[in-house]
Structures are given as C-alpha cells and as structure tokens.
Amino acid sequence: MGKLFFPKTAAGNLVRNRRFFFPYLLTGLLTVAMFYNITFLAWHQEIRNMPGGETIPSIMYLGVIVIGIFSVIFLLYTNSFLIKRRYKEIGLYNILGMSKRHIALVLLWETIYTCLITIVGGLLLGILLSKLLLMILYKVLFFSVAFGFSVNPMSLTITTLLFVGIYLVALGCNLLHVRLSKPVELLRGGNVGEKEPKVKYILTILGLLTLGIGYYIAISTESPLDALMLFFLAVILVIVGTYCLFTAGSIAFLKAMKKRKSYYYQAKHFIGISGMLYRMKQNAIGLANICILSTMVLVMISTCVCMYLGVEDAMDTMYPHDITYTRVQPGGEWQTTEEVQEEILTLVQQSGLTPKKTQAVDVMRLINTTAQGSTFSCAGPTDDEFGNLVYTEIITAQSYTQITGEPLKLAPNQVVIYTTENDGDWTEVTVLNKTFSITQWLTESPTGKHQAYSDRELLLIVSDVSVLEELLQQKMEKETMNGQANWDFSMDFDGMDKERVEELYDQLRQLTIETENTDRVSCRAIEESQFYTMYGGFLFLGLFLGALFLMATVLIIYYKQISEGYEDKERFAILEKVGMSQHQIRASIRSQVRTVFFLPLIGAVIHLAVAFKMIVKILSTLNLMNLSLFALCCLGTVLVFGIGYLVIYRLTARTYYKIVR
C-alpha cells in the first residue's frame, strides 16, 4: 500500500458517506464556533468595563460550562450513530484483506480531516461572528457598540484543546468497537436487534414512578424557596422518567394493544403496531433525547424572554422609589432620624431636584417567621422550615399615614393586620411573644408585594416606635433570628433628571460614610442598568443555548429519519411482495412517521405545562410575579418552536421518503 492510500481512502469515505458526514461536520463546525464565541464574551474586557458588566462574565461562564459539557456528550453521541451505520463497511474492509491496524489508520485520517474541517472552520466562523454577537449583546443591554475587532488567543486555545480532546475520545471509542468486533458481526451490525422487543416491566414501572414523582413535586410545591431547592431534583426525575417511558413504556403500551385481537388483526392496525414496535426499540433513546432537548429549548427561551420583558415589574417591586435612604436601627433605644432627614433634604435642594413625594417609614422586617395559628415565632438554626416561612413587616401608625395618607391611631396593645394566613376571624395575634388585639383587617398590604422567597405574608401596624423597640429587644435576644429594623426615607421626583439623581445618589452615599453607621442608599436609576445587564445577559445566554439545543434536535431528527429510512426500505419491500398495495404501504409509513416524530414535541409541551407553576415560583424569587406575561411567553415560544418543528419534519421526511422509495 502506498503512503497516500490511507489518506485517500479516508477522504473517499467522507465523500461517499456525505449523507451521514455532512450534517455531523456542519454541526461540529457550528458547535466549535458557538463555544469560541461564548468564551470570547466571557473574557471580553470591554464588557467588564461597562456599567453592571461584572455580572455578564459570571453568566457567560455558566454558558461555557453548559456548552462544554453539551459538546462532549452530543458529539460522542452522534459519533456512536455514525460508527454504527458503518459497521458493514468496516466489516467489508476487513474481509477484503485490510487488517484492524489498517482500518485504524483510515479512521485516524478521517478524524484528522474532521478536526481540520470542524475546528479550523469553526474557529474562523466564530471569529467572523464574534463582532456580530457582541453587537447583539450590546443591543440587548442598551449600550453603544465600540468600534474595533479583536481575537481572543485564550478562547482559541481552550476551544482547540477541548474539541481535539473530544474527537480523540471519539476515535478511541471507534477503535475499541473495531478491535472487539469480529468481521462477521460487523457485516450484520445493521441488522442486530431485529427480534421483537420484550416488555421491560421494571423499567416501565420505574419510568411511571419517577415521572409521577417529578410531576407531583412540580405541581405541589408552594414555597418559592422549596421550588429553588427541589427544581433540579424534579428535572432529574422527569429526565429519568422520560427515558424509561420512551424505551420501555412505549413497548409495554404497544404490546398491550397487540394483545387486543379485535383491534390488532386489522390491516392498518397490524402494520402500524408492528412497525411502531421496531421503531420504538431502535429509536427510543433518540426520541427521548429530542423530547428532553425540546423541553430545554421551551423552558429556557420562555423563561429568559419573560425575565427580560418583566424587568420593569421587578424594578417596581424592589425599587418602588427613585431614591431610598435607609438607616439600620442597631437595637436598644430607637435612634432619632430628624437630623439625617434634614441633611438629606438640604442635599436634595442643593441638587436642584424637586421631590414630588417623600415618606419616612419606621419598619421592622423579619425573614424567618413561622406561623402556628395566630402565633408568629422564629425558626431556629436547625429547623427545617424553609417552606413555611412567612415574610413579616411591622410598621408604625405614623408610617402607615405617610404611605397611604390616611390617619390612624392605635393603643400600645392594638394592631391593624394584613396576612395571607387567615381570612379575618382572629381577634388577637402574637408576634415575638407579645400579644396584640386586632382592631382592623386590611385586604392588601400598603407596602406592596414581597414575594422574593415566600408567598405567605404578615403585616402589622403598631401604635408607635416604642412598640417596635420592645419587639426589637425580643429579636436581639433570639440570636438565630434574621431580619432588620430600619428607618426608610424615600423620595420620588417630578420630571426626573437622571444625571442629577445620580449625582444626588453619590452625595448620599458619601453621607452614609460620614455617619459611620450601617446606613445605605439605593437609587432606581443606578440599579436599572444593573438589572438590564443581568437579565439581558440571561436572555442572550438563553437564546444562545436554545439555538445550540435546537441544532442538536435537528441533527438527531435527521439521523433518526435516515436510519429509519434504510431500515424500513427492506421491510416495506417485503410487505409489497406479500400483497400490500402501494397506497396501504404509504399510508402506514406516513402514520408511523408522524406519530413517532411528533411524540417528543407532545411530551415536551406536557413537561412545560407541568413545570409552569414551579417556574413561576422560581421567577418570584427574582421579583417577577407577572403570571400572564410568563404564560404569554410560554405560549409564544411553543407556537414558534412548533412551527419550526413542523418545518424540520417536512424537510427530513423528504429525505426519508426518498430512501424508502
């Protein structure tokens, strides 16, 4: 054999098997380009220098990890499909006189060509697209795009090393297959597993149990904190259940239908059920992968779009006022705040701004209160009470008047109450071992919604700061208790001049330093850019990963259609010989292909519908409580994805029908 025999043979194999290799090479090239760009954005210095830019690298680092892990799993998965489709070809090489060492050399050269095409081409494409993606990211974040073009050597190095490693592992797996297989086994490798599948009852029951438990967790979880902690457990259970039911549950269902003699022994049902049995046995893993990837796309895009569109709602919840100056009461005697308030108003007057409204509120916030009837106490350090926490606020009657403009007078042992724990039949309430008489029930909280970690709320309005001092002492005695007592002075401005407000904010920050207290100040205009940066970064990453998962879904569907086409070609030729008409055969093919093709999409939509409530709870921890907005985002994502899925079906079905005919 000449020196160029193996390189030429490898190149010829790529050309002859282009129907299989071209999508694999194209996907590898795009994956390389996407991984380069996510690392490029993670390490881009200009992003770090923009306002709020410190959050973007953290978000992009998450993308680097996800795409890196995905690349390893997905490229090895598609490689296993390719090597399986080439068993006959490799076995034929062996019978014709090529040793396993020679076959290994051919596979090595194929890997070298694959690396050159995908890694070099992917890096070039990634470099060309990097500026475009940077412009898109800046557009999402409402920042101007800087001129210039750059290449990140670190991104080039990391990307090259990762994908060279992936392809070397794939080569090792292929060589192991060849080494452990006999030529005769390779020649009939495409026909392995043609026996009718058996029902795996244990796997079916496991699938029903894991999917049922995952669904139950998603539907029954009420606390946002519980939702955060249980979400990934529910995801894992649903993934396991999906794989088990696609691989074993579908077989069990079809077998049960087969046992119904009156149903099974009809021409359309007989061919359909028999064909589906073999389809599900050979393609169940691929269908489960499509279902899981489709679910990821739907959840990720709908959630990230909702976060971005709902940023104003989150801002209204977290920063309802233009500027808020907060003084933390250290405990003991309640500190007077008149001097601080006068100093703040003096700075406001000097800034040239005119407040349209100011309000001073004495408030005590407790974040680990638990309820037993009308008694509210504190969860200890070992108490497992995360799902039962009640967000608690206690304000004075004077503060209530500042917020609502309504006068209110109370005796020291009296309160006005709002709570989600009762409909209004209590006469007394006990908080921190102090019992109050309830004089009035409110239908809503005057301080607004606070659903960051719990949808259970308690608001008490007490007579004056002396009662707050007493409760604060109780808080200080219980060291395990979390929460603070604050004086909040908030201001809103007419015709807000953003630059002047930011200057005032800087002056107030200097004031917090001079007071040598734990005072702090927040500014909506300043935080707004931070929010848009963070949520815009999540939107960009969500769309980026969604595109990657969608690309993987398309490739798996394409390979599934090709593999089924070659397998069904011989089957339907036999059916034609035994007397079935072309019309019956085509109708049977069309019915099976549609059923199998759209089954993962139906499963993904069901997964999203079940997860809806849990995702809403998680979004509430980010102060996103617009249920209708998230519902519209989910509906829009499903519609767009469904249309794209239908287009993919039509394109790949053509390839399938060409092979079968």
XYZ file of C-alpha atoms in Angstrom:
661
model
C 0.000 0.000 0.000
C 1.302 3.450 -0.922
C 1.805 6.244 1.578
C -1.250 8.109 0.301
C -3.551 5.073 0.357
C -4.967 5.687 3.819
C -5.460 9.489 3.444
C -7.151 8.941 0.067
C -9.350 6.137 1.406
C -10.391 8.291 4.374
C -11.195 11.244 2.088
C -13.177 8.949 -0.214
C -15.145 7.626 2.754
C -16.130 11.147 3.760
C -17.331 11.887 0.229
C -19.186 8.587 -0.252
C -20.881 8.842 3.139
C -21.609 12.556 2.810
C -25.270 11.997 3.642
C -24.113 10.984 7.137
C -20.909 13.004 7.483
C -22.029 16.389 6.164
C -24.565 17.082 8.973
C -22.031 15.761 11.517
C -19.275 18.057 10.204
C -21.635 21.036 9.933
C -22.864 20.528 13.495
C -19.313 20.157 14.784
C -18.268 23.328 12.963
C -21.186 25.326 14.415
C -20.589 23.915 17.918
C -16.936 24.987 17.757
C -17.976 28.466 16.602
C -20.523 28.782 19.419
C -18.082 27.583 22.085
C -15.426 30.036 20.870
C -17.933 32.899 20.994
C -19.218 32.124 24.482
C -15.632 32.051 25.801
C -14.871 35.215 23.807
C -17.773 37.022 25.507
C -16.845 35.630 28.938
C -13.319 37.069 28.694
C -14.038 40.226 26.713
C -12.600 43.228 28.557
C -14.986 45.846 27.142
C -17.959 44.014 28.652
C -16.327 44.090 32.094
C -15.818 47.857 31.847
C -19.429 48.781 31.083
C -21.943 49.605 33.894
C -23.029 46.378 35.536
C -20.596 44.480 33.347
C -19.255 42.442 36.249
C -22.388 40.246 36.110
C -22.044 39.320 32.424
C -18.832 37.228 32.758
C -20.462 35.159 35.524
C -23.447 34.453 33.273
C -21.191 33.627 30.322
C -19.026 31.329 32.474
C -22.189 29.340 33.137
C -22.677 29.151 29.374
C -19.068 27.976 28.885
C -19.652 25.072 31.306
C -23.025 24.103 29.816
C -21.851 24.259 26.188
C -18.603 22.441 27.032
C -20.433 19.538 28.703
C -23.064 19.502 25.965
C -20.390 19.396 23.230
C -18.727 16.351 24.793
C -21.978 14.409 25.206
C -23.555 15.383 21.899
C -20.557 14.860 19.602
C -19.812 11.471 21.175
C -23.495 10.542 20.785
C -23.567 11.442 17.082
C -20.230 9.677 16.569
C -21.726 6.480 18.003
C -24.548 6.754 15.458
C -22.077 7.196 12.595
C -19.892 4.235 13.549
C -22.969 2.023 13.927
C -24.159 2.926 10.409
C -20.673 1.991 9.053
C -20.364 -1.474 10.626
C -20.978 -3.214 7.295
C -18.460 -1.007 5.501
C -15.745 -1.665 8.112
C -16.511 -5.384 8.144
C -16.196 -5.458 4.351
C -12.768 -3.774 4.576
C -11.669 -6.486 6.978
C -12.876 -9.342 4.754
C -11.208 -7.798 1.689
C -7.809 -8.019 3.397
C -7.377 -4.872 5.461
C -6.157 -5.628 8.972
C -7.606 -3.873 12.001
C -4.433 -1.776 12.118
C -5.104 -0.568 8.571
C -8.723 0.198 9.441
C -7.467 2.115 12.465
C -5.255 4.223 10.202
C -8.222 5.002 7.948
C -10.292 6.036 10.977
C -7.368 8.145 12.223
C -7.179 10.036 8.933
C -10.952 10.531 8.964
C -10.600 12.039 12.447
C -7.789 14.315 11.248
C -9.953 15.552 8.368
C -12.879 16.024 10.765
C -10.718 18.071 13.149
C -9.380 20.244 10.343
C -12.826 20.936 8.908
C -14.716 21.475 12.161
C -12.092 23.102 14.393
C -10.359 25.313 11.832
C -13.607 26.150 10.050
C -15.447 26.638 13.342
C -12.806 28.994 14.718
C -12.819 31.056 11.524
C -16.618 31.234 11.589
C -16.553 32.062 15.311
C -14.089 34.898 14.765
C -16.239 36.303 11.949
C -19.410 36.075 14.082
C -17.856 37.365 17.325
C -18.371 41.038 16.464
C -21.965 40.404 15.368
C -22.781 38.589 18.611
C -21.088 41.345 20.610
C -23.283 43.898 18.821
C -26.401 41.834 19.575
C -25.427 41.574 23.249
C -24.835 45.331 23.463
C -28.176 45.959 21.744
C -29.963 43.763 24.295
C -28.212 45.628 27.133
C -28.904 49.084 25.600
C -25.220 50.001 25.324
C -23.414 51.573 22.384
C -21.112 49.343 20.364
C -17.406 50.193 20.390
C -15.556 50.159 17.082
C -12.788 47.648 16.505
C -12.255 43.934 16.018
C -10.369 41.536 18.263
C -9.428 37.875 18.556
C -9.026 36.236 21.949
C -5.975 33.883 21.971
C -7.174 32.228 25.190
C -10.536 31.374 23.585
C -8.750 29.952 20.529
C -6.529 27.760 22.713
C -9.280 26.469 25.016
C -11.629 25.743 22.109
C -8.960 23.887 20.124
C -7.884 21.753 23.089
C -11.458 20.866 24.039
C -12.561 19.722 20.587
C -9.315 17.932 19.757
C -9.863 16.036 23.002
C -13.485 15.218 22.075
C -12.536 13.874 18.648
C -9.661 11.841 20.107
C -12.074 10.244 22.592
C -14.479 9.535 19.697
C -11.610 7.941 17.738
C -10.732 5.806 20.756
C -14.347 4.595 21.015
C -14.411 3.731 17.312
C -11.118 1.820 17.523
C -12.423 -0.076 20.533
C -15.533 -1.104 18.566
C -13.404 -2.348 15.678
C -10.959 -4.188 17.931
C -13.629 -6.019 19.936
C -15.854 -6.932 16.971
C -15.479 -9.819 14.543
C -15.796 -9.195 10.776
C -18.988 -11.270 10.540
C -20.562 -9.291 13.422
C -19.648 -6.032 11.708
C -21.161 -7.190 8.408
C -24.525 -7.836 10.013
C -24.253 -4.965 12.508
C -27.081 -3.059 10.859
C -29.418 -5.987 11.397
C -28.597 -6.563 15.064
C -31.649 -6.283 17.266
C -34.264 -7.318 14.675
C -36.033 -9.583 17.168
C -39.335 -8.300 18.507
C -38.678 -6.271 21.661
C -39.672 -7.638 25.045
C -41.629 -5.769 27.669
C -39.414 -4.472 30.482
C -41.900 -4.147 33.300
C -39.430 -2.941 35.928
C -38.174 -0.141 33.659
C -41.750 0.813 32.760
C -42.796 0.989 36.424
C -39.617 2.959 37.238
C -40.470 5.418 34.471
C -44.032 5.897 35.712
C -42.823 6.360 39.296
C -40.019 8.840 38.541
C -42.128 10.850 36.115
C -45.063 10.839 38.544
C -42.888 11.965 41.475
C -41.255 14.675 39.349
C -44.668 15.929 38.225
C -46.004 15.807 41.801
C -43.083 17.899 43.082
C -43.610 20.468 40.324
C -47.377 20.720 40.915
C -47.477 20.549 44.713
C -44.572 22.872 45.606
C -45.931 26.119 47.025
C -42.945 27.903 48.554
C -40.527 29.706 46.216
C -37.615 28.572 48.407
C -38.766 24.963 48.149
C -39.119 25.412 44.390
C -35.496 26.571 44.153
C -34.219 23.609 46.150
C -36.426 20.953 44.532
C -36.317 22.133 40.913
C -33.222 20.196 39.876
C -34.467 17.065 41.676
C -37.722 17.317 39.722
C -35.784 17.851 36.474
C -33.646 14.748 37.053
C -36.702 12.639 37.904
C -38.537 13.820 34.773
C -35.498 13.115 32.573
C -35.150 9.589 34.013
C -38.894 9.007 33.623
C -38.840 10.268 30.035
C -36.040 7.900 29.030
C -37.665 4.939 30.794
C -41.104 5.529 29.274
C -39.787 6.094 25.762
C -37.599 2.974 25.885
C -39.801 0.623 27.920
C -43.184 2.239 28.490
C -43.881 2.674 24.773
C -43.093 -1.002 24.166
C -45.365 -2.039 27.018
C -48.219 0.078 25.612
C -47.813 -1.293 22.073
C -47.611 -4.843 23.384
C -50.852 -4.283 25.300
C -52.513 -3.035 22.098
C -51.184 -6.076 20.262
C -52.900 -8.390 22.744
C -56.269 -6.891 21.826
C -57.042 -9.325 18.970
C -60.076 -7.492 17.630
C -58.009 -4.302 17.302
C -54.664 -5.742 16.233
C -55.853 -8.007 13.417
C -56.909 -5.219 11.120
C -54.664 -4.282 8.192
C -53.907 -0.697 9.232
C -53.500 -1.563 12.905
C -51.472 -4.722 12.268
C -48.826 -2.967 10.183
C -48.855 0.170 12.300
C -48.360 -1.508 15.678
C -45.751 -3.956 14.372
C -43.805 -1.157 12.702
C -44.021 1.052 15.792
C -42.648 -1.747 17.985
C -39.436 -1.860 15.979
C -39.258 1.891 15.621
C -39.528 2.465 19.362
C -36.958 -0.234 20.144
C -34.342 1.185 17.800
C -35.062 4.897 18.120
C -36.449 5.340 21.646
C -33.230 6.877 23.013
C -33.132 9.345 20.118
C -36.789 10.264 20.657
C -36.201 10.742 24.387
C -33.222 12.989 23.567
C -35.403 15.044 21.220
C -38.084 15.356 23.924
C -35.578 16.469 26.592
C -33.799 18.918 24.261
C -37.128 20.355 23.087
C -38.192 20.832 26.708
C -34.898 22.608 27.445
C -35.442 24.946 24.499
C -39.026 25.757 25.529
C -38.224 26.299 29.212
C -35.018 28.242 28.641
C -36.283 30.635 25.973
C -39.694 31.299 27.551
C -38.124 31.925 30.977
C -35.337 34.190 29.725
C -37.690 36.202 27.497
C -40.069 36.634 30.448
C -37.201 37.784 32.685
C -36.126 40.379 30.133
C -39.617 41.675 29.351
C -40.530 41.734 33.040
C -37.529 43.726 34.222
C -39.687 46.800 34.860
C -42.013 44.762 37.090
C -39.006 43.523 39.066
C -37.734 47.096 39.383
C -41.139 48.290 40.652
C -41.101 45.588 43.330
C -37.509 46.005 44.510
C -37.091 49.766 43.955
C -40.534 51.408 44.078
C -38.993 54.863 44.707
C -36.385 56.919 42.865
C -34.091 57.116 45.914
C -34.382 55.415 49.318
C -32.077 56.236 52.229
C -32.058 53.518 54.904
C -30.788 53.745 58.471
C -30.497 50.404 60.278
C -31.596 50.565 63.922
C -28.936 48.696 65.913
C -31.213 47.708 68.802
C -31.957 49.067 72.215
C -33.271 52.623 72.062
C -34.706 53.705 68.721
C -32.383 56.305 67.166
C -33.827 59.675 66.174
C -33.669 60.499 62.477
C -34.735 64.157 62.232
C -31.193 65.448 61.705
C -30.470 62.907 58.986
C -33.743 63.750 57.246
C -32.956 67.481 57.302
C -29.481 66.847 55.916
C -30.919 64.700 53.091
C -33.475 67.371 52.155
C -30.721 70.008 52.159
C -28.712 67.943 49.671
C -31.841 67.497 47.541
C -32.433 71.261 47.486
C -28.797 71.923 46.525
C -29.061 69.395 43.663
C -31.869 71.394 42.038
C -34.304 68.471 42.202
C -37.891 68.828 43.415
C -39.386 65.834 45.247
C -43.000 65.247 44.313
C -43.351 62.919 47.276
C -41.320 61.932 50.333
C -42.123 59.415 53.012
C -40.351 58.313 56.189
C -41.187 54.819 57.404
C -40.104 53.008 60.561
C -40.241 49.332 59.679
C -39.106 46.025 61.109
C -38.647 43.172 58.604
C -38.360 39.535 59.686
C -37.451 36.828 57.166
C -37.655 33.614 59.177
C -41.004 33.899 60.931
C -43.152 30.770 61.118
C -46.856 30.593 61.944
C -48.835 28.344 64.255
C -52.354 29.663 64.097
C -52.257 33.293 65.195
C -48.847 32.914 66.870
C -45.811 34.031 64.869
C -42.395 32.993 66.152
C -38.885 32.464 64.799
C -37.411 29.367 63.152
C -34.213 28.137 64.849
C -30.941 27.261 63.119
C -31.793 23.550 62.917
C -35.454 23.956 61.999
C -36.387 22.676 58.557
C -38.964 25.398 57.955
C -37.970 26.803 54.563
C -41.330 26.006 53.022
C -43.265 27.534 55.933
C -41.568 30.917 56.272
C -43.818 33.958 56.498
C -42.446 37.296 55.295
C -43.221 39.726 58.144
C -43.271 43.534 58.239
C -44.115 45.673 61.267
C -44.635 49.423 60.794
C -45.959 52.268 62.955
C -49.295 54.037 62.601
C -47.406 57.208 61.634
C -45.604 55.275 58.859
C -48.948 53.935 57.616
C -50.214 57.516 57.360
C -47.048 58.520 55.453
C -47.656 55.727 52.912
C -51.429 55.957 52.454
C -52.308 59.472 53.635
C -54.958 58.006 55.958
C -54.780 58.944 59.694
C -54.592 56.062 62.125
C -54.474 55.958 65.936
C -53.798 52.822 67.965
C -53.267 51.938 71.616
C -49.960 50.214 72.535
C -51.645 46.788 72.625
C -53.621 47.241 69.372
C -52.700 46.470 65.757
C -54.096 46.650 62.258
C -53.256 43.487 60.345
C -52.881 42.090 56.842
C -51.968 38.435 56.427
C -52.323 35.566 53.989
C -52.648 33.166 56.932
C -56.256 33.961 57.870
C -59.472 35.336 56.393
C -60.209 37.682 59.300
C -61.667 35.710 62.194
C -58.784 36.233 64.647
C -59.293 38.677 67.498
C -55.680 38.538 68.704
C -52.250 37.906 67.193
C -48.986 37.057 68.954
C -45.652 38.133 67.461
C -42.305 37.601 69.226
C -44.082 36.650 72.470
C -46.136 39.866 72.517
C -49.910 39.607 72.089
C -51.920 42.320 70.343
C -55.620 42.962 69.939
C -56.694 43.228 66.285
C -58.792 46.338 65.548
C -58.904 46.202 61.750
C -58.139 43.820 58.851
C -56.638 45.075 55.577
C -57.447 43.462 52.231
C -53.999 44.252 50.807
C -50.586 45.289 52.085
C -49.926 49.064 51.875
C -46.192 48.393 51.449
C -46.721 46.276 48.303
C -45.889 42.695 47.356
C -42.826 40.995 48.788
C -42.635 37.534 47.246
C -38.874 37.109 46.974
C -38.820 33.874 48.965
C -42.354 33.281 50.278
C -45.895 33.899 49.110
C -47.004 33.930 52.762
C -47.106 37.434 54.250
C -47.849 39.213 57.521
C -48.079 42.998 58.012
C -48.685 44.533 61.425
C -49.330 48.221 62.074
C -48.472 49.085 65.699
C -49.036 52.277 67.656
C -45.539 53.857 67.695
C -41.772 53.246 67.767
C -41.851 52.247 71.450
C -43.619 49.029 70.437
C -41.026 48.494 67.708
C -38.290 48.963 70.331
C -39.869 46.269 72.504
C -40.137 43.846 69.593
C -36.586 44.685 68.534
C -35.367 43.701 72.002
C -37.109 40.357 71.591
C -35.389 39.975 68.243
C -31.966 40.757 69.712
C -32.441 38.166 72.462
C -33.057 35.451 69.870
C -29.734 35.361 68.041
C -30.935 32.882 65.426
C -33.463 35.365 64.129
C -32.799 37.056 60.796
C -34.169 40.450 59.919
C -33.640 44.170 60.481
C -35.313 47.260 61.877
C -34.951 50.242 59.545
C -35.847 53.845 59.019
C -36.533 54.259 55.286
C -36.697 57.749 53.801
C -37.920 57.550 50.189
C -38.171 60.218 47.509
C -39.768 60.434 44.064
C -39.070 63.302 41.663
C -41.066 65.176 39.035
C -39.531 65.204 35.560
C -36.627 63.149 36.794
C -33.227 64.264 35.521
C -31.229 61.037 35.584
C -27.828 62.737 35.771
C -28.868 64.936 38.726
C -30.419 61.964 40.513
C -27.194 60.007 40.108
C -25.198 62.982 41.448
C -27.542 63.158 44.445
C -27.104 59.427 44.940
C -23.300 59.868 45.070
C -23.672 62.630 47.679
C -25.979 60.469 49.797
C -23.515 57.589 49.573
C -20.860 59.948 50.936
C -23.255 60.830 53.744
C -23.582 57.147 54.711
C -19.784 57.010 55.038
C -19.661 60.143 57.183
C -22.327 58.882 59.607
C -20.150 55.816 60.339
C -23.334 53.770 60.647
C -24.727 50.891 58.659
C -26.722 53.391 56.614
C -27.222 52.628 52.940
C -28.844 54.252 49.951
C -30.432 52.799 46.811
C -31.211 54.515 43.517
C -33.600 53.126 40.924
C -31.766 54.793 38.017
C -28.468 53.199 39.060
C -29.950 49.758 39.708
C -31.874 49.820 36.431
C -28.713 49.448 34.350
C -27.586 46.597 36.624
C -30.916 44.838 36.141
C -30.926 45.229 32.368
C -27.344 43.955 32.255
C -28.140 40.861 34.311
C -31.485 40.000 32.718
C -30.216 40.907 29.242
C -27.266 38.589 29.816
C -29.631 35.772 30.762
C -31.757 36.466 27.663
C -28.697 36.361 25.416
C -27.441 33.146 27.027
C -30.905 31.588 26.866
C -31.226 32.322 23.139
C -27.645 31.156 22.579
C -28.178 27.841 24.350
C -31.626 27.493 22.811
C -30.075 27.760 19.340
C -27.472 25.135 20.296
C -30.075 22.694 21.645
C -32.277 23.312 18.612
C -29.360 22.489 16.319
C -28.802 19.251 18.240
C -32.505 18.432 17.964
C -32.446 18.925 14.188
C -29.392 16.677 13.805
C -30.875 13.883 15.930
C -34.127 14.084 13.946
C -32.213 13.970 10.659
C -30.174 10.941 11.687
C -33.306 9.238 13.012
C -35.078 9.736 9.705
C -32.121 8.388 7.716
C -31.660 5.321 9.925
C -35.382 4.560 9.827
C -35.409 5.056 6.058
C -32.735 2.415 5.430
C -34.333 0.015 7.918
C -37.861 0.476 6.533
C -36.823 0.193 2.878
C -36.302 -3.554 3.159
C -39.349 -4.068 5.404
C -41.791 -2.350 3.085
C -40.302 -4.129 0.057
C -41.256 -7.390 1.778
C -44.752 -6.078 2.558
C -45.221 -5.182 -1.104
C -44.188 -8.697 -2.131
C -46.731 -10.302 0.204
C -49.604 -8.365 -1.318
C -49.924 -4.917 0.274
C -50.709 -2.102 -2.137
C -48.514 0.967 -2.545
C -51.323 3.083 -1.108
C -51.555 0.954 2.063
C -47.790 0.935 2.491
C -47.502 4.724 2.097
C -50.412 5.335 4.471
C -48.774 3.079 7.060
C -45.402 4.820 6.623
C -46.951 8.265 6.932
C -48.919 7.343 10.045
C -45.900 5.831 11.836
C -43.525 8.654 10.900
C -45.942 11.332 12.080
C -46.691 9.541 15.326
C -43.045 8.974 16.189
C -41.974 12.412 15.007
C -44.499 14.443 16.987
C -44.468 12.295 20.126
C -41.370 14.115 21.556
C -42.968 17.515 20.875
C -46.140 16.500 22.701
C -44.023 15.222 25.597
C -42.041 18.499 25.721
C -45.217 20.617 25.812
C -46.620 18.445 28.631
C -43.339 18.806 30.577
C -43.507 22.601 30.165
C -47.160 22.732 31.236
C -46.457 20.711 34.391
C -43.348 22.780 35.201
C -45.215 26.069 34.698
C -46.223 26.536 38.337
C -42.770 25.665 39.679
C -41.029 28.038 37.255
C -43.435 30.806 38.294
C -42.412 30.228 41.928
C -38.727 30.406 40.981
C -39.279 33.598 38.980
C -40.937 35.134 42.038
C -37.592 34.856 43.870
C -36.342 37.292 41.219
C -39.346 39.540 41.954
C -41.021 38.566 38.681
C -44.652 37.934 39.575
C -46.401 38.694 36.274
C -48.163 35.373 35.679
C -49.866 36.457 32.453
C -46.549 37.630 30.959
C -44.905 34.259 31.586
C -47.967 32.440 30.197
C -47.766 34.522 27.001
C -44.011 33.884 26.727
C -44.599 30.132 27.069
C -47.417 30.168 24.531
C -45.389 32.232 22.039
C -42.336 30.006 22.451
C -44.404 26.834 21.933
C -46.038 28.281 18.794
C -42.747 29.413 17.231
C -40.987 26.181 18.170
C -43.941 24.133 16.896
C -43.820 25.868 13.509
C -40.064 25.286 13.314
C -40.551 21.660 14.328
C -43.117 21.218 11.556
C -40.688 22.697 9.005
C -37.980 20.288 10.220
C -40.449 17.420 9.866
C -41.255 18.280 6.274
C -37.605 18.671 5.278
C -36.376 15.479 6.943
C -39.442 13.476 5.862
C -38.497 14.142 2.230
C -35.123 12.516 2.820
C -36.847 9.570 4.496
C -39.312 9.039 1.625
C -36.542 9.235 -0.971
C -34.671 6.432 0.791
C -37.758 4.244 1.256
C -38.890 4.631 -2.372
